[in-house]
Coordinates of C-alpha atoms in Angstrom, one line a residue:
M1 CA -193.4 -103.9 63.9
R2 CA -190.4 -102.1 62.4
M3 CA -189.5 -98.5 61.6
R4 CA -186.3 -97.4 59.8
I5 CA -184.7 -94.4 61.6
D6 CA -181.4 -92.9 60.3
G7 CA -180.4 -96.1 58.6
T8 CA -181.3 -98.5 61.4
D9 CA -184.4 -100.7 61.8
I10 CA -186.1 -100.0 65.1
E11 CA -188.4 -102.7 66.4
Y12 CA -191.5 -101.6 68.3
D13 CA -194.9 -102.7 69.5
E14 CA -198.1 -100.6 69.7
T15 CA -201.4 -101.2 71.3
G16 CA -204.6 -99.3 72.3
S17 CA -205.8 -95.8 71.4
G18 CA -206.1 -92.5 73.1
P19 CA -203.3 -90.3 74.6
A20 CA -199.9 -91.6 73.7
V21 CA -197.5 -93.2 76.2
V22 CA -194.0 -94.4 75.2
L23 CA -192.0 -96.9 77.3
V24 CA -188.2 -96.9 77.2
H25 CA -186.6 -100.0 78.5
A26 CA -183.6 -100.4 80.9
G27 CA -180.0 -100.8 79.6
C28 CA -179.9 -104.4 80.9
A29 CA -183.2 -105.3 79.3
D30 CA -185.4 -104.8 76.2
R31 CA -189.0 -103.9 75.4
R32 CA -190.3 -107.1 76.9
M33 CA -189.8 -105.8 80.4
W34 CA -192.9 -103.6 80.0
Q35 CA -195.4 -106.4 79.3
A36 CA -197.6 -105.7 82.3
Q37 CA -197.7 -101.9 81.7
F38 CA -198.1 -102.4 77.9
T39 CA -201.2 -104.5 78.4
A40 CA -202.8 -102.5 81.2
L41 CA -202.2 -99.0 80.0
G42 CA -203.3 -100.1 76.5
R43 CA -206.8 -100.3 77.7
T44 CA -207.0 -96.5 77.9
H45 CA -204.0 -95.2 76.0
R46 CA -202.0 -95.6 72.8
V47 CA -199.0 -97.4 74.2
I48 CA -195.7 -97.7 72.3
R49 CA -192.7 -99.7 73.4
Y50 CA -189.5 -100.2 71.4
D51 CA -186.0 -101.7 71.5
W52 CA -183.1 -99.2 71.5
R53 CA -180.8 -99.1 68.5
G54 CA -178.4 -102.0 69.0
R55 CA -180.6 -103.7 71.6
G56 CA -183.3 -106.3 71.6
R57 CA -184.4 -106.9 68.0
S58 CA -183.5 -103.5 66.6
G59 CA -180.6 -103.1 64.2
D60 CA -177.1 -102.0 65.1
P61 CA -175.9 -98.4 64.9
V62 CA -174.5 -97.5 61.5
G63 CA -173.1 -94.1 62.4
P64 CA -173.3 -91.3 65.0
F65 CA -176.5 -91.5 67.0
A66 CA -178.2 -90.5 70.3
H67 CA -180.9 -92.6 72.0
H68 CA -182.9 -89.6 72.9
R69 CA -183.0 -88.4 69.3
D70 CA -184.1 -91.9 68.3
L71 CA -187.0 -91.6 70.7
I72 CA -188.1 -88.3 69.2
A73 CA -187.7 -89.6 65.7
L74 CA -189.8 -92.6 66.5
L75 CA -192.6 -90.3 67.7
D76 CA -192.2 -88.3 64.5
A77 CA -192.5 -91.4 62.3
L78 CA -195.6 -92.6 64.2
E79 CA -197.1 -89.1 63.9
V80 CA -197.3 -88.7 67.7
E81 CA -197.4 -85.0 68.4
R82 CA -197.2 -85.3 72.2
A83 CA -196.7 -88.2 74.6
A84 CA -196.1 -89.2 78.1
V85 CA -192.7 -91.0 78.4
V86 CA -191.7 -93.7 81.0
G87 CA -188.1 -94.7 81.3
A88 CA -186.4 -97.4 83.4
S89 CA -182.7 -97.3 84.5
D90 CA -180.7 -95.9 81.6
G91 CA -184.0 -95.7 79.7
G92 CA -184.9 -93.0 82.3
R93 CA -181.8 -91.1 81.3
I94 CA -182.9 -91.3 77.7
A95 CA -186.4 -90.2 78.5
L96 CA -185.3 -87.2 80.6
D97 CA -182.8 -86.2 77.8
A98 CA -185.7 -86.3 75.3
V99 CA -187.9 -84.2 77.5
L100 CA -185.2 -81.6 77.8
S101 CA -184.4 -81.7 74.1
A102 CA -188.0 -81.3 72.9
P103 CA -190.1 -80.2 75.9
R104 CA -193.2 -79.5 73.8
R105 CA -193.4 -83.1 72.7
F106 CA -193.9 -84.6 76.1
G107 CA -196.8 -84.2 78.6
A108 CA -195.5 -86.3 81.5
L109 CA -192.4 -88.1 82.6
A110 CA -191.9 -91.2 84.8
L111 CA -188.4 -92.2 85.9
L112 CA -187.9 -95.7 87.4
A113 CA -184.6 -96.3 89.1
S114 CA -183.3 -93.8 86.5
G115 CA -179.9 -92.9 85.3
L116 CA -179.0 -89.2 84.8
S117 CA -176.8 -87.8 82.0
G118 CA -173.8 -85.9 83.3
H119 CA -173.9 -87.7 86.7
L120 CA -170.6 -89.1 87.9
W121 CA -171.2 -92.5 89.4
P122 CA -169.3 -93.1 92.6
A123 CA -166.4 -95.6 92.6
S124 CA -168.3 -97.8 95.0
L125 CA -170.8 -98.7 92.3
V126 CA -168.1 -99.5 89.7
E127 CA -166.1 -101.6 92.2
R128 CA -169.2 -103.6 93.3
A129 CA -169.9 -104.4 89.6
R130 CA -166.2 -105.3 89.1
E131 CA -166.2 -107.7 92.0
R132 CA -169.5 -109.4 91.4
V133 CA -169.9 -109.4 87.6
H134 CA -166.8 -108.3 85.7
S135 CA -164.5 -110.7 87.6
L136 CA -166.4 -113.7 86.2
V137 CA -164.9 -113.1 82.7
P138 CA -161.1 -113.3 82.2
E139 CA -159.7 -109.7 81.9
E140 CA -158.2 -110.2 78.4
R141 CA -161.4 -111.6 77.0
L142 CA -163.5 -108.9 78.6
R143 CA -161.3 -106.2 77.2
R144 CA -161.8 -107.7 73.7
Y145 CA -165.5 -108.0 74.2
R146 CA -165.8 -104.4 75.1
Q147 CA -164.2 -103.3 71.9
G148 CA -167.1 -104.9 70.0
G149 CA -167.2 -107.2 67.0
A150 CA -165.9 -110.1 69.1
Q151 CA -166.4 -113.8 68.9
V152 CA -168.0 -114.4 72.3
D153 CA -167.8 -117.5 74.4
P154 CA -171.4 -118.5 75.4
A155 CA -170.3 -119.5 78.9
D156 CA -169.0 -115.9 79.4
V157 CA -172.4 -114.5 78.4
D158 CA -174.3 -116.9 80.6
A159 CA -172.1 -116.1 83.7
W160 CA -172.3 -112.4 83.1
A161 CA -176.0 -112.3 82.6
E162 CA -176.8 -114.3 85.7
A163 CA -174.4 -112.3 87.9
E164 CA -175.6 -108.9 86.5
A165 CA -179.3 -109.8 86.9
E166 CA -178.7 -110.8 90.5
L167 CA -176.8 -107.7 91.3
L168 CA -179.1 -105.3 89.5
V169 CA -182.6 -106.8 89.4
A170 CA -182.5 -108.4 92.9
G171 CA -180.2 -105.8 94.4
P172 CA -176.8 -105.9 96.2
Q173 CA -178.3 -107.2 99.5
R174 CA -180.6 -109.8 98.0
T175 CA -180.2 -112.9 95.9
R176 CA -182.1 -114.3 92.9
R177 CA -184.4 -116.2 95.3
A178 CA -186.0 -112.9 96.2
L179 CA -187.5 -112.7 92.7
D180 CA -190.4 -114.4 91.2
R181 CA -189.2 -117.2 89.0
A182 CA -190.7 -115.7 85.8
V183 CA -189.1 -112.3 86.6
W184 CA -185.7 -113.9 87.2
Q185 CA -185.8 -116.0 84.0
L186 CA -186.8 -113.0 81.8
A187 CA -184.3 -110.7 83.4
V188 CA -181.5 -113.2 82.7
E189 CA -182.7 -113.8 79.2
M190 CA -182.8 -110.1 78.4
D191 CA -179.4 -109.5 80.0
R192 CA -177.9 -112.3 78.0
L193 CA -179.2 -110.9 74.7
T194 CA -178.0 -107.4 75.7
S195 CA -174.5 -108.5 76.6
R196 CA -174.1 -110.6 73.5
R197 CA -175.2 -107.7 71.2
L198 CA -172.9 -105.3 72.9
W199 CA -169.9 -107.6 72.6
E200 CA -170.6 -108.9 69.1
G201 CA -171.9 -105.7 67.5
P202 CA -170.0 -102.6 66.3
S203 CA -168.7 -100.2 68.9
V204 CA -170.3 -96.9 68.1
P205 CA -170.3 -94.4 70.9
E206 CA -173.5 -92.5 71.7
Q207 CA -173.5 -88.8 71.3
P208 CA -174.4 -87.3 74.7
L209 CA -176.9 -84.6 75.4
S210 CA -175.1 -81.2 75.8
P211 CA -175.4 -79.7 78.2
P212 CA -176.4 -82.8 80.2
A213 CA -179.5 -83.2 82.3
S214 CA -177.7 -83.2 85.7
G215 CA -177.5 -79.4 85.7
R216 CA -180.9 -78.9 84.1
L217 CA -183.5 -80.6 86.3
A218 CA -185.3 -77.4 87.1
E219 CA -186.1 -77.0 83.4
V220 CA -188.5 -80.0 83.6
A221 CA -191.9 -78.5 83.4
V222 CA -194.2 -81.6 83.1
P223 CA -195.7 -83.7 85.8
T224 CA -193.1 -86.2 86.9
L225 CA -193.1 -89.5 88.8
V226 CA -189.9 -90.9 90.3
V227 CA -190.0 -94.6 91.4
S228 CA -187.3 -96.3 93.5
G229 CA -187.0 -99.9 94.6
L230 CA -185.5 -99.7 98.1
A231 CA -183.4 -102.9 97.6
D232 CA -181.6 -101.2 94.7
S233 CA -178.0 -100.1 94.9
P234 CA -177.5 -97.1 97.2
E235 CA -175.8 -95.1 94.5
I236 CA -178.9 -95.5 92.2
L237 CA -181.2 -94.6 95.0
A238 CA -179.2 -91.4 95.5
V239 CA -179.8 -90.5 91.9
S240 CA -183.6 -91.0 92.4
R241 CA -183.5 -88.6 95.3
L242 CA -181.6 -86.1 93.2
L243 CA -184.3 -86.3 90.5
A244 CA -187.1 -86.1 93.0
D245 CA -185.6 -83.1 94.7
G246 CA -184.4 -81.3 91.6
I247 CA -187.5 -81.7 89.3
P248 CA -190.2 -79.2 90.3
H249 CA -193.1 -80.9 92.1
A250 CA -192.0 -84.4 91.3
R251 CA -193.7 -87.2 93.2
H252 CA -191.3 -89.9 94.6
L253 CA -192.7 -93.4 95.1
E254 CA -190.4 -95.7 97.1
L255 CA -191.2 -99.4 97.0
P256 CA -189.8 -101.6 99.8
D257 CA -188.2 -105.0 99.1
T258 CA -187.9 -104.1 95.4
G259 CA -184.8 -104.0 93.2
H260 CA -183.7 -102.2 90.0
L261 CA -186.7 -103.1 87.7
P262 CA -189.8 -102.2 89.7
A263 CA -192.0 -102.4 86.6
M264 CA -191.3 -106.2 86.5
E265 CA -191.0 -107.0 90.2
R266 CA -194.0 -104.8 91.3
P267 CA -196.1 -104.5 88.2
A268 CA -199.4 -103.7 90.0
E269 CA -198.0 -100.9 92.1
V270 CA -196.0 -99.3 89.2
T271 CA -199.0 -99.6 86.8
A272 CA -201.3 -98.0 89.4
A273 CA -198.8 -95.1 89.9
L274 CA -198.5 -94.6 86.2
G275 CA -202.3 -94.6 85.9
E276 CA -202.5 -91.9 88.5
L277 CA -200.0 -89.8 86.6
L278 CA -201.7 -90.2 83.3
G279 CA -205.2 -89.7 84.9
S280 CA -204.1 -86.4 86.3
L281 CA -203.1 -85.3 82.8
S282 CA -206.5 -86.3 81.4
A283 CA -208.3 -84.5 84.2
A284 CA -206.2 -81.3 83.6
A285 CA -207.0 -81.5 79.9
G286 CA -210.6 -81.8 80.6
R287 CA -210.6 -78.8 82.9
R288 CA -208.9 -76.7 80.2
T289 CA -211.5 -77.9 77.6
V290 CA -214.4 -76.9 79.9
G291 CA -212.9 -73.6 80.8

């Protein structure tokens, strides 16, 4: 399905009925990463997943934009007054920014290996990516790709996608062999599409949340679940700890032998944890109705 938001076509899927849940994909992925949760949660909830502007099958940015505003605008267009929101990686950053921007629109928050707006990533994370991923593409071509609107060599996209999927999805201390074959194949396919779209599409910077979320975690007033894969990069694990410690009463679920996309690698555990979060909301709503 397709919805036009601020001049851009946003592709989304919807299933089920009941309380609304919106799934926000990772920056290295697209809405397909949520297939297990989309199916399972759709048995009891109205579940919405979508591709960010400029990612997956959604259209390119046509002017100033912010991903968290797109999320809220999508809920407006679908007439969703209040939803639980689940975000993975940079999608967690988007979800958290949306909750802080429009707190009355959200009833619960789940952050899986999440980013955090305003957080300064350590040089170690950047250097690891440079050594294991960026170095595979000649510097001059990579510089041109990052400017957008480039004619891209398919071999560069393939090399980048496989290296980034191994570093991120498997984790810095594991290899692709640690992943189920289907998980690996989809991760590479999504990363390949993401990289090609970023390099071939227009370069339009996102407008950041101001002030950013990094100094505002105590403002989050909804039940929150933080999920970490313990095989993820240590710098990303550190952000999950910041979120779990800084958001009042957040629950932190740590999954052993799991990389950057727990929803794909450990679908049963993640879906069960999300079910508990959503079930607690339903129970609380029931108590308020009875009272």
